[in-house]
Short mmCIF file of C-alpha atoms and ligand atoms in Angstrom, two decimals:
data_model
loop_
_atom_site.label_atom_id
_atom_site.label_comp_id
_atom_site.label_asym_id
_atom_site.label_seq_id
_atom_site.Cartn_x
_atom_site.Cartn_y
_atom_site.Cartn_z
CA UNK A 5 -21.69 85.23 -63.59
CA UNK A 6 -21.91 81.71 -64.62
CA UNK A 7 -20.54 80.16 -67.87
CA UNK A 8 -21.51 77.44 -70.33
CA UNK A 9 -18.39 75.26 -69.91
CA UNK A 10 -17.22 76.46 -66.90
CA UNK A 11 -16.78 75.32 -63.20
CA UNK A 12 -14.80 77.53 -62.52
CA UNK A 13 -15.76 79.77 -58.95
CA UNK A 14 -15.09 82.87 -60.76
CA UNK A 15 -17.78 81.49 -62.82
CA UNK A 16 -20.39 80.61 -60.21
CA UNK A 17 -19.09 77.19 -59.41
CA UNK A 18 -17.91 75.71 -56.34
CA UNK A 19 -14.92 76.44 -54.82
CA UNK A 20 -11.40 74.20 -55.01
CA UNK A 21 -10.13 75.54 -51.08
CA UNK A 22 -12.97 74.31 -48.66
CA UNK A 23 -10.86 73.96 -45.61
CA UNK A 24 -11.51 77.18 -43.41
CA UNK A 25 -7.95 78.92 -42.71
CA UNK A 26 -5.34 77.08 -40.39
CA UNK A 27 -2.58 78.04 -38.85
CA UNK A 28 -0.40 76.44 -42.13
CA UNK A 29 0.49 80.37 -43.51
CA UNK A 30 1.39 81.92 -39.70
CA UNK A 31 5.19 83.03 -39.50
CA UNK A 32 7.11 83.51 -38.06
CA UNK A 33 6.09 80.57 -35.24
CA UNK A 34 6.23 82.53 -32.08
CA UNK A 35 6.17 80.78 -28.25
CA UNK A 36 6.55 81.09 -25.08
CA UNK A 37 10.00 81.00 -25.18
CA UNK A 38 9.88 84.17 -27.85
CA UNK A 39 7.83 85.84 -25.49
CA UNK A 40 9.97 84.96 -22.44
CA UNK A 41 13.38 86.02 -23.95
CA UNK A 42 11.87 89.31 -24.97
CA UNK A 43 10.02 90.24 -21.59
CA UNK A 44 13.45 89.22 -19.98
CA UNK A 45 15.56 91.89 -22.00
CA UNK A 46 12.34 94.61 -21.32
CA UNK A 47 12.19 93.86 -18.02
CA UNK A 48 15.98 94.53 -17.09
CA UNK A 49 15.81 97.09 -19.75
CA UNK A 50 18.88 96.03 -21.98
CA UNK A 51 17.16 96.89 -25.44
CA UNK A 52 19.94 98.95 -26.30
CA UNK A 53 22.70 96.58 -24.98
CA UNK A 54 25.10 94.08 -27.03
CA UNK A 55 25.15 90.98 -25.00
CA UNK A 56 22.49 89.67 -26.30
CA UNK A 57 23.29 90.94 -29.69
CA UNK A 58 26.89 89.51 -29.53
CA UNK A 59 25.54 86.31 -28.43
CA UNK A 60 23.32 86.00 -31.43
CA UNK A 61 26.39 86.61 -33.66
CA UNK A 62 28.31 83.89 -32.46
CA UNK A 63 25.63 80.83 -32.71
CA UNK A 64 24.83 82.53 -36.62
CA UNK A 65 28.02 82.57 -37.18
CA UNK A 66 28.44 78.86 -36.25
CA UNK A 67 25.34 77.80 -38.13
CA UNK A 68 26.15 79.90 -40.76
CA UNK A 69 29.78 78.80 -41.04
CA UNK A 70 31.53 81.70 -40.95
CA UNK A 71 34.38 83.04 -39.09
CA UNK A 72 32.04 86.81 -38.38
CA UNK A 73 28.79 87.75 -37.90
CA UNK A 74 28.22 90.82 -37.54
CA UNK A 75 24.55 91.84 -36.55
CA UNK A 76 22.73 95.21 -37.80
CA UNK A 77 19.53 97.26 -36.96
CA UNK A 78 18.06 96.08 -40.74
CA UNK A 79 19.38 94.10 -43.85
CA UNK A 80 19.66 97.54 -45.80
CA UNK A 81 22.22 98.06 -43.23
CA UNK A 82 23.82 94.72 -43.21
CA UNK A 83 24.39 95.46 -46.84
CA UNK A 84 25.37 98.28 -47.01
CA UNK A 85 28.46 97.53 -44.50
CA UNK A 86 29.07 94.85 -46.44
CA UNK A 87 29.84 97.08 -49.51
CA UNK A 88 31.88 99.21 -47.91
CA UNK A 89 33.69 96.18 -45.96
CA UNK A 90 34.42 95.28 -49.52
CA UNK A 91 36.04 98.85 -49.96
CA UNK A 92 33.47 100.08 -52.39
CA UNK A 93 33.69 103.91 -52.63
CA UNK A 94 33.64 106.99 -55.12
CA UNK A 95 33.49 106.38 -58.67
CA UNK A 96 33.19 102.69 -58.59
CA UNK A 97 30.92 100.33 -60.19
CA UNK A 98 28.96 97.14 -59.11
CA UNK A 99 26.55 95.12 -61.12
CA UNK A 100 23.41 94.23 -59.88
CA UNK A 101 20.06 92.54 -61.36
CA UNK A 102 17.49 94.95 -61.79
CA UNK A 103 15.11 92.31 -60.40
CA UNK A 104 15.29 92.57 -56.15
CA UNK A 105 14.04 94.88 -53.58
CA UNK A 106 16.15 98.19 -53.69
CA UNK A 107 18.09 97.69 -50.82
CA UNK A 108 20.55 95.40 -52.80
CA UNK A 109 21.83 98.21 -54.76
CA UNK A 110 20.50 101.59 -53.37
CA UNK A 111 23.04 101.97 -50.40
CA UNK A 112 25.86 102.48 -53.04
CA UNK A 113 24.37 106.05 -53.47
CA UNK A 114 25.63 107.02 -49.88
CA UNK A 115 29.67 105.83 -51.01
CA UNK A 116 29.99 107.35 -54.23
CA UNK A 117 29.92 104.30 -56.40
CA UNK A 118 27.25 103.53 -59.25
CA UNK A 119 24.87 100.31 -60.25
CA UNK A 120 24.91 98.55 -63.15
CA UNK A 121 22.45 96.48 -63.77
CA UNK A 122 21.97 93.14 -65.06
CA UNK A 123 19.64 91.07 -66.83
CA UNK A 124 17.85 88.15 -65.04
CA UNK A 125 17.47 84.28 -66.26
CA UNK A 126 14.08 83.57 -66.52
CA UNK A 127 13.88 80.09 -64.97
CA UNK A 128 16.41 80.88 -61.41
CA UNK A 129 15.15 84.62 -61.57
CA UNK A 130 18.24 85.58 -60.45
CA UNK A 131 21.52 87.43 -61.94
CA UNK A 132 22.34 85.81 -65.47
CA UNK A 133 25.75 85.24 -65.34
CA UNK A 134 25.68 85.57 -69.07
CA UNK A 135 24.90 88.88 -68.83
CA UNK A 136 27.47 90.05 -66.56
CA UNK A 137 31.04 89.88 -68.45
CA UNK A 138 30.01 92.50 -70.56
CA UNK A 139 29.01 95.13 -68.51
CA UNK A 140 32.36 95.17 -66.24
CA UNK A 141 34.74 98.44 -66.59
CA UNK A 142 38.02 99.15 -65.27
CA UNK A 143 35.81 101.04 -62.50
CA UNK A 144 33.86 97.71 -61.71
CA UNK A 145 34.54 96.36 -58.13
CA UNK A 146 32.43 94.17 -57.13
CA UNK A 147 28.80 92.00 -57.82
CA UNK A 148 25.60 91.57 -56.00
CA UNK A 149 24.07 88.30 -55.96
CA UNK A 150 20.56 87.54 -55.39
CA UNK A 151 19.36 84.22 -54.28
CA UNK A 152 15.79 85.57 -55.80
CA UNK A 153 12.60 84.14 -54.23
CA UNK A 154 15.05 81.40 -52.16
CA UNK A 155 16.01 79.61 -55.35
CA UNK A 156 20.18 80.27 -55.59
CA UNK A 157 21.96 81.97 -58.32
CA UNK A 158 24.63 79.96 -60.72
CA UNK A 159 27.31 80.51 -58.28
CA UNK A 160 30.13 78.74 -60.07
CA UNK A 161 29.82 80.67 -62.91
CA UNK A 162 29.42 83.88 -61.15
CA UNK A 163 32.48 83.24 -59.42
CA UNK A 164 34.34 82.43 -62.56
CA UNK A 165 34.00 85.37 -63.93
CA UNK A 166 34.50 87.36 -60.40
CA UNK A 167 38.29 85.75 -60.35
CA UNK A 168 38.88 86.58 -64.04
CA UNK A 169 38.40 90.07 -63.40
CA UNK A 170 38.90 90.05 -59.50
CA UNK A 171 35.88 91.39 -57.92
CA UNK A 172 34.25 91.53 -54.90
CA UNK A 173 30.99 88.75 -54.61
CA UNK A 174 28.37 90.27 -52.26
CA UNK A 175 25.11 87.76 -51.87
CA UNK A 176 21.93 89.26 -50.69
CA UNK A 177 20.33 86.46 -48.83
CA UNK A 178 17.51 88.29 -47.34
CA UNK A 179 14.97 85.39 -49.65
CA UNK A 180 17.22 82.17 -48.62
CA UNK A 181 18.70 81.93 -45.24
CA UNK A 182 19.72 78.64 -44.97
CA UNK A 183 19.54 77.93 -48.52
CA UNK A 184 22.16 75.20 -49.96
CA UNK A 185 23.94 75.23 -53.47
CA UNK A 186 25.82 72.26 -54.26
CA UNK A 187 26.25 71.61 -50.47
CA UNK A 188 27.26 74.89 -49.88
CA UNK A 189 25.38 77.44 -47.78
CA UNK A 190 24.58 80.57 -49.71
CA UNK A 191 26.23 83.62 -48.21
CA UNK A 192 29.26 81.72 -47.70
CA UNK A 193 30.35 81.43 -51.31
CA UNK A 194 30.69 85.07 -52.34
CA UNK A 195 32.88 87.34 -50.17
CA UNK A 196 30.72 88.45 -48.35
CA UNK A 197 26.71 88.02 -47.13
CA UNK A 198 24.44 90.50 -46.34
CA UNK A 199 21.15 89.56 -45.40
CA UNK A 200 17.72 90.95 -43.96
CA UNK A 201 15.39 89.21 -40.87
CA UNK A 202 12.70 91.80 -41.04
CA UNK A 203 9.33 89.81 -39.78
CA UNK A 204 8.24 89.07 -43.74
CA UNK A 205 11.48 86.94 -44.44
CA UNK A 206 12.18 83.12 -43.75
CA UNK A 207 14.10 83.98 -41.05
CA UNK A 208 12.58 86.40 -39.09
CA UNK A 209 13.28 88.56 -36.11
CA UNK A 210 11.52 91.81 -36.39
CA UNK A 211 14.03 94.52 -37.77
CA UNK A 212 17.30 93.16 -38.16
CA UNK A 213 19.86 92.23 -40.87
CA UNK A 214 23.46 90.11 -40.38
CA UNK A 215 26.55 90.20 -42.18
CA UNK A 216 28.89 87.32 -42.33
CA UNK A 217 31.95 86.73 -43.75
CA UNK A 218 35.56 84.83 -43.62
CA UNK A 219 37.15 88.37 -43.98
CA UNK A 220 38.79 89.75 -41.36
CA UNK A 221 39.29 92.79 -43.50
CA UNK A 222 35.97 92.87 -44.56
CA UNK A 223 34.41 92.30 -41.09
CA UNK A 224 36.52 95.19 -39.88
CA UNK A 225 35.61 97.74 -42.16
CA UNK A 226 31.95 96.62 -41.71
CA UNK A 227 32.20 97.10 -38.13
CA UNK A 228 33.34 100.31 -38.33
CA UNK A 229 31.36 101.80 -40.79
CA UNK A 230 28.06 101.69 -38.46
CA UNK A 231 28.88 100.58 -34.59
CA UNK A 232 30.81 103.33 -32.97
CA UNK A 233 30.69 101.60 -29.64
CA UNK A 234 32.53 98.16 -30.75
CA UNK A 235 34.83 100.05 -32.92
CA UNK A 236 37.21 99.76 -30.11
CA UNK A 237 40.77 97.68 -29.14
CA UNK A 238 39.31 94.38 -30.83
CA UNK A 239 39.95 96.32 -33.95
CA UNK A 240 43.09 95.66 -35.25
CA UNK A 241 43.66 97.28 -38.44
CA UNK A 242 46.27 100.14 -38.68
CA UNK A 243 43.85 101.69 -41.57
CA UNK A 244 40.85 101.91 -39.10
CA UNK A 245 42.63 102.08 -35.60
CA UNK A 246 43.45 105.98 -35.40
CA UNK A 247 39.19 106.54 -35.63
CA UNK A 248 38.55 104.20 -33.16
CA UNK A 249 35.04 104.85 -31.11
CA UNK A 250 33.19 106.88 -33.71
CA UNK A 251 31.54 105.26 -36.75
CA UNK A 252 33.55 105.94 -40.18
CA UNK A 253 30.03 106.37 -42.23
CA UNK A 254 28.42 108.43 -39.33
CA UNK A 255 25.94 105.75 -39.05
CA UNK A 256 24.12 104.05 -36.49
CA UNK A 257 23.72 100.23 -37.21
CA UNK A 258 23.09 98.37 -33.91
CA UNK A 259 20.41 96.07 -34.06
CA UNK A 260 17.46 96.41 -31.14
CA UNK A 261 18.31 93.43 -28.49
CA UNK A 262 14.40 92.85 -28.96
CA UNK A 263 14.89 91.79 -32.64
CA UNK A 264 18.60 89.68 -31.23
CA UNK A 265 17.03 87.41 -28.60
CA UNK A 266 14.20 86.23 -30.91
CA UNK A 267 16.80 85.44 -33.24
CA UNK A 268 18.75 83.47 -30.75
CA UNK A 269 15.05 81.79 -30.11
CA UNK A 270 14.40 80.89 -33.84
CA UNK A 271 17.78 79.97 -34.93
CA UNK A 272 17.22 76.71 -32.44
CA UNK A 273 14.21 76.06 -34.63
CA UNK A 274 14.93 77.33 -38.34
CA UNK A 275 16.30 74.10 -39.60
CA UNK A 276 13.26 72.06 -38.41
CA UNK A 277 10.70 74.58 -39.97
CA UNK A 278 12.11 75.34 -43.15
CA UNK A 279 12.68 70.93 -43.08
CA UNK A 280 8.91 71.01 -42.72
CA UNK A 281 8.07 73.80 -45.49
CA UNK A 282 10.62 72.24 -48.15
CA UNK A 283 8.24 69.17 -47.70
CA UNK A 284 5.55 71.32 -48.44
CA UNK A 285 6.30 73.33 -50.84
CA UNK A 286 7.90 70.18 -52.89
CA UNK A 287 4.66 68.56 -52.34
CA UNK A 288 2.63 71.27 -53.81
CA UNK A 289 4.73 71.60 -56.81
CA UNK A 290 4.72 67.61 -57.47
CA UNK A 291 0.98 67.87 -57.41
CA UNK A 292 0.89 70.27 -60.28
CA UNK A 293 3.23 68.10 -62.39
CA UNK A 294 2.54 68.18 -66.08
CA UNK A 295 -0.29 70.76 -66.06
CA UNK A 296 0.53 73.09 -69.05
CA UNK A 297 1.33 76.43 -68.44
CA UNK A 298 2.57 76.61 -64.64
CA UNK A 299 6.18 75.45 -64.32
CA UNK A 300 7.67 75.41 -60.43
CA UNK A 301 10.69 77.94 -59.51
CA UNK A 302 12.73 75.59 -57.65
CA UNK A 303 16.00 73.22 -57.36
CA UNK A 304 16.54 69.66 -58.44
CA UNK A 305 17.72 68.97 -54.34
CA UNK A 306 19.25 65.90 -55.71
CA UNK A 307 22.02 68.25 -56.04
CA UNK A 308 22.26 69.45 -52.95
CA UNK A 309 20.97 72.92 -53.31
CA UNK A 310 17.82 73.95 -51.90
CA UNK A 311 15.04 76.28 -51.67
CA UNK A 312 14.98 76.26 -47.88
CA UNK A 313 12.67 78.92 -46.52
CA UNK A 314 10.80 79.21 -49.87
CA UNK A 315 10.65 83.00 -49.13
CA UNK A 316 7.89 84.35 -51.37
CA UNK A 317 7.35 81.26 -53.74
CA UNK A 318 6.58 81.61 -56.94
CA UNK A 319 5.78 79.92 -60.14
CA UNK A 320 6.91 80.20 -63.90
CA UNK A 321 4.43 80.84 -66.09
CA UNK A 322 4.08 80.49 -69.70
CA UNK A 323 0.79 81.89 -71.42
CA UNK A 324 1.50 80.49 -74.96
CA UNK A 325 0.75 76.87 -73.29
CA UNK A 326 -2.93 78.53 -71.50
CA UNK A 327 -4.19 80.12 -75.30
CA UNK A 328 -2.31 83.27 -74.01
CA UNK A 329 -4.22 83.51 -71.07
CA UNK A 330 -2.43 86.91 -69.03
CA UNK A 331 -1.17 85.85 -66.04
CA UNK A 332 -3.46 88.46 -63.90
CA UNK A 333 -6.95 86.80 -65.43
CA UNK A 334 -5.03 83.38 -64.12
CA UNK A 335 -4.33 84.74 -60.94
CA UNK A 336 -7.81 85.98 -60.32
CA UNK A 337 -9.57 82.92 -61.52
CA UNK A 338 -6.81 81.36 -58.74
CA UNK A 339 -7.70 83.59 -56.11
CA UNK A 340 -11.85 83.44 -56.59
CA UNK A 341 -11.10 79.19 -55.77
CA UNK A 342 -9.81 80.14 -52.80
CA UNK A 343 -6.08 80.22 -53.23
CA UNK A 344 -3.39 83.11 -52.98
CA UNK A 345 -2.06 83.63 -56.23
CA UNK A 346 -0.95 87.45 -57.58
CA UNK A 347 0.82 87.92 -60.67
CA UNK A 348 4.40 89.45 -61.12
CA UNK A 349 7.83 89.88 -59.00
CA UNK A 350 9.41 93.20 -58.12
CA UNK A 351 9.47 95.89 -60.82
CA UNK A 352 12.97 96.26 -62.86
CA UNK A 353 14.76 99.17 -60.73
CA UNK A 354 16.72 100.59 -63.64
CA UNK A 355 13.49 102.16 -64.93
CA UNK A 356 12.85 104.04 -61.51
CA UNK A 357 13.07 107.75 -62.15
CA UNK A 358 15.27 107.15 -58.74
CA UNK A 359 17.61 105.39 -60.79
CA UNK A 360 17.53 107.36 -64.24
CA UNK A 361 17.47 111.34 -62.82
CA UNK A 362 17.47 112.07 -59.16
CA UNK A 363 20.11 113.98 -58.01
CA UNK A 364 19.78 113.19 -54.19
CA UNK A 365 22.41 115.14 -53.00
CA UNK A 366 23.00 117.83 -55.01
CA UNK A 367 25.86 116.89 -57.66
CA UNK A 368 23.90 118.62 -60.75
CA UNK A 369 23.15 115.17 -62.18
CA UNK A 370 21.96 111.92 -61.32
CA UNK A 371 23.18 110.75 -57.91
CA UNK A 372 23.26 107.22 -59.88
CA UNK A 373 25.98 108.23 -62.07
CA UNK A 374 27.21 111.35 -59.74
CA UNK A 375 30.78 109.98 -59.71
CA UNK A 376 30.38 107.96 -63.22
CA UNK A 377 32.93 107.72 -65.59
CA UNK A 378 30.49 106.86 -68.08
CA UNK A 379 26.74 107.22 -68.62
CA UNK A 380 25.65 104.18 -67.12
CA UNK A 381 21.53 104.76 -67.13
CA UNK A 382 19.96 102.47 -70.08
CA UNK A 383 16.34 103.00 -71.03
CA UNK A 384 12.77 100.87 -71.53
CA UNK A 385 14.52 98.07 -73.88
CA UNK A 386 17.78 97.43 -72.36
CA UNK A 387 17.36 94.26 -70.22
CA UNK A 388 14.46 92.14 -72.07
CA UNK A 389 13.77 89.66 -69.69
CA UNK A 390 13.57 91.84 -66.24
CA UNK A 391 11.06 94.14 -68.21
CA UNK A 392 8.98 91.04 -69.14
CA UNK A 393 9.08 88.98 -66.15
CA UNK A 394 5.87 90.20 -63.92
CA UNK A 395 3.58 88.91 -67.12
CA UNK A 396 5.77 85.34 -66.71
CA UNK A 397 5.91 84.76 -62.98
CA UNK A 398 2.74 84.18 -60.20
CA UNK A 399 2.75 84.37 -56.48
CA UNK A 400 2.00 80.85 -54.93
CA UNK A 401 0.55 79.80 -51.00
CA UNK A 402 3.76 79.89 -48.70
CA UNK A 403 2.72 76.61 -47.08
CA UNK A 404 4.64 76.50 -43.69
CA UNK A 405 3.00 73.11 -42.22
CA UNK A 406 3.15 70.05 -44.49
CA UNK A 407 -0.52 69.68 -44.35
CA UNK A 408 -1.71 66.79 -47.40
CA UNK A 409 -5.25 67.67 -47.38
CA UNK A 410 -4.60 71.49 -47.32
CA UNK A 411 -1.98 71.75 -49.94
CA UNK A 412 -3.96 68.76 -52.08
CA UNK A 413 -6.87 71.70 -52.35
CA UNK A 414 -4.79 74.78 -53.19
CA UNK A 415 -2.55 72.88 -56.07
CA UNK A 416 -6.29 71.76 -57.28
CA UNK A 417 -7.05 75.30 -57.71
CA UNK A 418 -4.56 75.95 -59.97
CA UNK A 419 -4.54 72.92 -61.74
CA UNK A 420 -9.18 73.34 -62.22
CA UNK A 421 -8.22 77.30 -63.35
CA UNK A 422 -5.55 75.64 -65.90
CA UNK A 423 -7.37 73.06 -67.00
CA UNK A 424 -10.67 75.13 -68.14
CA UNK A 425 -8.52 78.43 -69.45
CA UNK A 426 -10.35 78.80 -72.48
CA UNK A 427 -13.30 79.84 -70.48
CA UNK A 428 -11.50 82.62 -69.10
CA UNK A 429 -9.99 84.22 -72.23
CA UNK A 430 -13.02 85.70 -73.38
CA UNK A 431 -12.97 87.82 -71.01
CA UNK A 432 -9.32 88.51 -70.46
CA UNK A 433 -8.75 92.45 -70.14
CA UNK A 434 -4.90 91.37 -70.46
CA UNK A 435 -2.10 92.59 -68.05
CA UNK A 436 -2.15 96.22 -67.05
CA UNK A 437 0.90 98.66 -67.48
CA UNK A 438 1.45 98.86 -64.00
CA UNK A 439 1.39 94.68 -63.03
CA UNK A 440 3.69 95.02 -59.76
CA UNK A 441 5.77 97.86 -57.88
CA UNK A 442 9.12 98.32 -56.74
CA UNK A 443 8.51 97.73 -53.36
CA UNK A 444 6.11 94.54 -52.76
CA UNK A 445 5.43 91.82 -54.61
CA UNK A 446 2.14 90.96 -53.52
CA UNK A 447 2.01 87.53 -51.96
CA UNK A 448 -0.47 86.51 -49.84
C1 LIG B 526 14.11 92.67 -47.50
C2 LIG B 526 15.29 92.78 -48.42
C3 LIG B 526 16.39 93.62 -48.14
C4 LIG B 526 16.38 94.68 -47.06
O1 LIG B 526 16.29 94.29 -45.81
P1 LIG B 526 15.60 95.20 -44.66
O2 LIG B 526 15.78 94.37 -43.46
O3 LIG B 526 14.18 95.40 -45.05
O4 LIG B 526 16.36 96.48 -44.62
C5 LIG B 526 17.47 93.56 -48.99
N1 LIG B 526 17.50 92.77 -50.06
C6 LIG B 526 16.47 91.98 -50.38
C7 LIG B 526 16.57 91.11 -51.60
C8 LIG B 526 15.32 91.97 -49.59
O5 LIG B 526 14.27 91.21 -49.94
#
């Protein structure tokens, strides 16, 4: 279909991406020395062992900065150790943003406790601490932070308002490993981190998640909640001591030795990559400077935060400045120049019927509110901006090699697309109902 004004590809024209597909989106960057580590734990066949796990736990914890690191089969796990480290059980509250993948607030369902959930800021996409005060009740414990998308949450004033009402801080830092705010390494400001490595993340491993902490208390509970076989002498706490050597939650948390000795490999390498796609990334974004419409999700790093990984990048984007243009026309016109580009972020989870009527277990109403002292479930209305976000956010290229040439012709495919928008509105079917899902965000 060609068009009168247009050179646009969805329009017949040339292309913006010429360059045939490179190695620059491949992760995570496997070797030899991967491959070795793993064949070596096959071939003596310690895949269910800890050394290697235990190992793996120490140098995190040392590049993490913690005092414990405590390794688990999946970050769903991770987290949900971490909440009950944090001594969340029945009839307790934590607030949550409705914006993340599930796993940050389902695995209260299993200890009794509800979610609350919180409204997002538009620009970090993660937890507006504005939005938080309100919502706590003599049952609320603790709060879930999400460094969304690798870009960190406002962790001062989060943790203002944590000490004022002393709760619990848990960060999710399954999209930031590595990731700096004011200096600080995320994960290591809250109480507690719990994070995933599954292959999609930055930091990837196959199946795994870690925990770290400066708790003691916190690392013991954690430890056993889910590993029966370390919940032994090293424990120390008079609480836990009389179960020692089965697992408090009846759960099984170990993480594969397979997923442990990659980690080890990678964690040699993570600062240098992510190094390489900060330039990247920060490359692409300066490139698209000033072109209406499409505003980059990142940090000034002037002040010492930063984005490292860039797990799932993603863009800001605001239609009034494109003639209205919906983000999924935009996104298609991106994709047909050769680019990856997909509207939207993960659906709001408090309008999952998961999350507003499921009774999983068989308490004759909701499991979210099973133990509830109040009806916590808020409808189509209540949180403005996580309803609205998939129609103001776009998936970007997750550039992993600082490549000039490359990333020069994807930011030029956004910037031709924005640049000749009025082409595509007469067409424009708008956004559909159903943008994005719960469970992916599609990037690339
Ligand atoms: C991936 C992810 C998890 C869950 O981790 P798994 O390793 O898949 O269990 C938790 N929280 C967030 C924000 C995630 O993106």
């Amino acid at each position: 279909m060609t068009h009168p004004q247009s050179d646009l590809a969805i329009h017949g024209g040339l292309k913006a991406v010429t360059t045939e597909i490179t190695n620059i989106f491949e992760w995570p960057i496997i070797t030899h020395e991967d491959e070795n580590a793993v064949l070596a734990v096959l071939r003596r066949g310690a895949m269910s062992g800890t050394d290697e796990t235990i190992k793996f736990e120490e140098e995190f914890a040392s590049w993490q900065g913690t005092q414990y690191a405590l390794a688990c089969n999946n970050g769903t796990a991770a987290l949900q150790s971490a909440l009950y480290g944090c001594g969340i059980s029945v009839g307790d509250e934590i607030i949550c943003p409705s914006i993340t993948y599930w796993a940050s607030a389902l695995p209260v369902f299993a200890l009794g406790a509800s979610v609350v959930f919180a409204d997002i800021d538009p620009f970090t996409l993660c937890i507006d601490p504005k939005d938080i005060e309100h919502r706590i009740s003599a049952n609320t414990r603790a709060i879930v932070v999400v460094h969304y998308f690798g870009h960190p949450a406002d962790m001062d004033n989060i943790m203002a308002i944590a000490n004022r009402h002393k709760l619990k801080v848990i960060e999710d830092v399954s999209h930031a490993h590595g990731g700096l705010y004011k200096g600080r390494k995320l994960g290591t400001i809250g109480d507690v981190a719990g994070m995933s490595m599954m292959s999609g993340k930055s930091f990837a491993i196959g199946e795994g998640g870690m925990l770290t902490t400066n708790c003691r208390e916190i690392y013991e509970r954690a430890l056993a909640f889910g590993h029966y076989e370390r919940f032994n002498e090293t424990i120390t706490s008079p609480e836990l001591s009389p179960y020692r050597n089965l697992p408090l939650g009846g759960y099984k948390y170990r993480m594969h030795q397979l997923s442990s000795v990659v980690g080890r490999v990678q964690l040699k390498y993570y600062d240098a990559r992510v190094a390489e796609i900060r330039r990247a990334m920060n490359f692409f974004w300066d490139e698209l400077i000033d072109v209406p419409g499409l505003h980059a999700h990142r940090v000034n790093e002037e002040g010492y935060n930063t984005m490292a990984g860039w797990y799932m990048p993603h863009g800001l984007y605001t239609p009034s400045e494109l003639g209205g243009l919906s983000v999924t026309r935009f996104a298609e016109a991106v994709r047909a120049e050769g680019s990856h580009c997909t509207p939207g972020t993960n659906k709001p989870l408090h309008l999952h019927p998961l999350l507003t009527e499921a009774d999983v277990y068989g308490h004759d109403r909701p499991t979210r509110i099973a133990h509830a002292s109040r009806n916590l479930i808020r409808e189509q209305g209540s949180l403005p901006v996580a309803e609205q976000i998939s129609t103001l956010t776009f998936g970007i290229p997750w550039f992993k090699k600082f490549d000039h040439g490359i990333i020069s012709e994807h930011a030029k495919a956004f910037r031709k697309v924005a640049a000749q928008h009025k082409s595509l509105l007469d067409a424009d079917p708008g956004n559909p109902i159903a943008l994005t899902n719960w469970t992916s965000v599609n990037s690339d």
